Short mmCIF file of C-alpha atoms in Angstrom, two decimals:
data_model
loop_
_atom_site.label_atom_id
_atom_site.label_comp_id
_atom_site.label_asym_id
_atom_site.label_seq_id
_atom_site.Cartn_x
_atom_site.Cartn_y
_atom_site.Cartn_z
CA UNK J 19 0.00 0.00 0.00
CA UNK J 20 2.02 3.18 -1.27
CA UNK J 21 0.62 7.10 -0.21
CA UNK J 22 1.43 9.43 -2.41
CA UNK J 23 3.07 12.22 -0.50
CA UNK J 24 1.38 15.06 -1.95
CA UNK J 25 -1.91 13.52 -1.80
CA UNK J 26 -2.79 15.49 1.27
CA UNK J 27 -1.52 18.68 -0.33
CA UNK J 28 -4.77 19.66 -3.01
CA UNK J 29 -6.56 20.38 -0.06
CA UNK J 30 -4.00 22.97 1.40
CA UNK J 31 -3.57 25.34 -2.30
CA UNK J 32 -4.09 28.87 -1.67
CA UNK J 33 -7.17 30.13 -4.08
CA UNK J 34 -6.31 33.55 -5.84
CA UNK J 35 -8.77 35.98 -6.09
CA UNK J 36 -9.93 36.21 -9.59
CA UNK J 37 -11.44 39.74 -10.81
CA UNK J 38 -13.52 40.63 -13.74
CA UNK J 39 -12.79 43.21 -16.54
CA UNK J 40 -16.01 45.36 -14.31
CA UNK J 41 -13.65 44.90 -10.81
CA UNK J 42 -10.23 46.50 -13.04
CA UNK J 43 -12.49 48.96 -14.90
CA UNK J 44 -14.04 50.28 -11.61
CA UNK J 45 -10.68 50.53 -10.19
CA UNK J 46 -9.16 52.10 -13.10
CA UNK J 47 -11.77 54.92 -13.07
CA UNK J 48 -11.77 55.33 -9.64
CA UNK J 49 -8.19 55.82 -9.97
CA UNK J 50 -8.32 58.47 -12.10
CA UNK J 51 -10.96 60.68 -10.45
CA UNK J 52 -9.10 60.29 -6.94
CA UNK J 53 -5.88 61.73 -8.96
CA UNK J 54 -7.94 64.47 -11.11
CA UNK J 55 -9.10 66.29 -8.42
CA UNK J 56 -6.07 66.44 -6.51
CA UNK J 57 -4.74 67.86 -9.53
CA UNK J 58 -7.70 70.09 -10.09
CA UNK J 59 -7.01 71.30 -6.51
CA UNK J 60 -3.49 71.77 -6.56
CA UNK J 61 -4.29 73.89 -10.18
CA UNK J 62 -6.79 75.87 -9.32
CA UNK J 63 -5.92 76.63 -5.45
CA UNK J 64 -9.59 77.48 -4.20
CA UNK J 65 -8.65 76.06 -0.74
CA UNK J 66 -5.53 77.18 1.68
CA UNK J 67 -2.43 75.57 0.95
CA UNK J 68 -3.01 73.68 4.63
CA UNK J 69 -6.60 72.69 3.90
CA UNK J 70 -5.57 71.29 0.03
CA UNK J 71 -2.67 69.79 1.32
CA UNK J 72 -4.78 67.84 3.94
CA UNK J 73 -7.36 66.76 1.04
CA UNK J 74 -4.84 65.63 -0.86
CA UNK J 75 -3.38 63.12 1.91
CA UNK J 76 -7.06 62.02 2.34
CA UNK J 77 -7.06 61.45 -1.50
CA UNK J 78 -3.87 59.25 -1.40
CA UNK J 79 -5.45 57.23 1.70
CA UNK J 80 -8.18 56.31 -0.42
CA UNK J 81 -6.09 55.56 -3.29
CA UNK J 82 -4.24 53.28 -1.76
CA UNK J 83 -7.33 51.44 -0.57
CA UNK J 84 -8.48 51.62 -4.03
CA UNK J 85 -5.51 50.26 -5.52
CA UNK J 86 -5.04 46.88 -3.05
CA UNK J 87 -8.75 46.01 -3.01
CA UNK J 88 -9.19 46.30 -6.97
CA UNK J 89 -5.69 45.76 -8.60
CA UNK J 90 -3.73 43.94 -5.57
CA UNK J 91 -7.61 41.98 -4.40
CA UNK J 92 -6.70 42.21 -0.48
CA UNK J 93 -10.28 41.20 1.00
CA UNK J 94 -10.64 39.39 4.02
CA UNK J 95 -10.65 36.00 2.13
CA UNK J 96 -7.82 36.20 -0.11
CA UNK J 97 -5.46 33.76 1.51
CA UNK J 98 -7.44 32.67 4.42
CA UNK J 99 -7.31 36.59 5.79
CA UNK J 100 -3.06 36.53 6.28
CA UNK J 101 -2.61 39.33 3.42
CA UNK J 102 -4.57 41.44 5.20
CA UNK J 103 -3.25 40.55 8.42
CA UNK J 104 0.17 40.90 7.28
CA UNK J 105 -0.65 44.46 5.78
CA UNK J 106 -2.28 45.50 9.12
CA UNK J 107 0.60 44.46 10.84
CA UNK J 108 2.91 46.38 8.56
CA UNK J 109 1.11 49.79 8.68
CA UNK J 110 1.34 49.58 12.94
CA UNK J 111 5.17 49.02 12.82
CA UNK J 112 5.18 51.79 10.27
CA UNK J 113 3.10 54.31 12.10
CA UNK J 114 5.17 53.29 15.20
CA UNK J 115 7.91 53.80 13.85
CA UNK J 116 7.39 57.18 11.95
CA UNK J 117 5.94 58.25 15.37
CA UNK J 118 8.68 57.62 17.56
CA UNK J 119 11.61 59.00 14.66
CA UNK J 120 9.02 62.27 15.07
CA UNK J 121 9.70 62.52 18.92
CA UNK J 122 12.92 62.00 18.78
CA UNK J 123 13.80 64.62 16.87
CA UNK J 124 11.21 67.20 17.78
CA UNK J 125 12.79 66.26 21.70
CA UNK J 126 16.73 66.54 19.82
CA UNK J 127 15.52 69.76 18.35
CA UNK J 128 14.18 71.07 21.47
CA UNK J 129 16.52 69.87 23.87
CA UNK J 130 19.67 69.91 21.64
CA UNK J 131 19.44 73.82 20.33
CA UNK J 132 21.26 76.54 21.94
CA UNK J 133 19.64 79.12 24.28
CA UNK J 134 19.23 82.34 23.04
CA UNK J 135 20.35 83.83 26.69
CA UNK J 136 23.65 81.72 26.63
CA UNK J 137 26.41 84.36 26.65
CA UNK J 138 29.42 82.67 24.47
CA UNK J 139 32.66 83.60 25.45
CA UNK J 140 33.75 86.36 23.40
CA UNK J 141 30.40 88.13 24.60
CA UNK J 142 31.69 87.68 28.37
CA UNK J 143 34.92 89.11 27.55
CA UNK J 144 33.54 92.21 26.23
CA UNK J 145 30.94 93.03 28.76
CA UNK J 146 33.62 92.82 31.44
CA UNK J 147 36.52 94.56 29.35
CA UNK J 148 38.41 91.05 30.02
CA UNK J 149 40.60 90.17 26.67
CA UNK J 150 40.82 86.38 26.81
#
C-alpha cells in the first residue's frame, strides 16, 4: 500500500482571487478621479495651501485602498485573511515607527538647540573689558 506524499496537499492550495474586466475597470476609473481632483485642486488653489494639502493626503489614503482592493484583491478572504493581516501588521510598525523617529527629533531639536540667553565667550569678555 504506497501514499502518495502530496496527496494530502490539493486540499492545502491557496485560491487567488480572480477579478472581472467590471472589478479593473471600476478601479481604473476610480483611480483616475481620486488623482484628477487632486490635480484640479493643486491647479486651481480654491482652498488654503493647509486645507488642500490635507485633502490631498485624504485622497492618497483612499487611493491606496483603491488600488489593493481592486488591482492587488486584499479582501478578508484572499489567503485565508493573512494578506490582510500581514498588511495590518505592517502599517502599525510603520506608524510606530514614523511616530517615535518624530519625537525624537522634535525632543533633539528642542533639547539639543542653543539658548538664546547663553552668553558665548567672546560676549563675556567684552561686557567685562576682560581680553581672553
Amino acid at each position: 500500500m504506497s501514499v502518495e506524499p502530496h496527496a494530502h496537499d490539493a486540499h492545502h492550495e491557496i485560491e487567488m482571487p480572480h477579478a472581472s474586466m467590471r472589478d479593473y475597470v471600476i478601479g481604473f476609473v476610480l483611480s483616475v478621479i481620486l488623482t484628477a481632483i487632486p490635480f484640479w485642486l493643486v491647479m486651481t488653489m480654491p482652498l488654503s495651501a493647509g486645507v488642500t494639502g490635507a485633502v490631498i493626503m485624504g485622497f492618497a489614503v483612499v487611493q491606496i485602498v483603491v488600488h489593493m482592493v481592486f488591482f492587488l484583491h486584499m479582501t478578508p478572504k484572499a489567503e485565508g485573511g493573512w494578506s490582510l493581516t500581514s498588511l495590518v501588521f505592517t502599517i502599525i510598525v510603520v506608524v510606530i515607527m514614523l511616530a517615535g523617529s518624530l519625537w525624537v527629533m522634535h525632543h533633539l531639536n528642542t533639547n539639543m538647540m542653543p539658548m538664546p540667553h547663553e552668553p558665548t565667550s567672546q560676549a563675556v569678555g567684552q561686557t567685562t573689558g576682560q581680553v581672553p
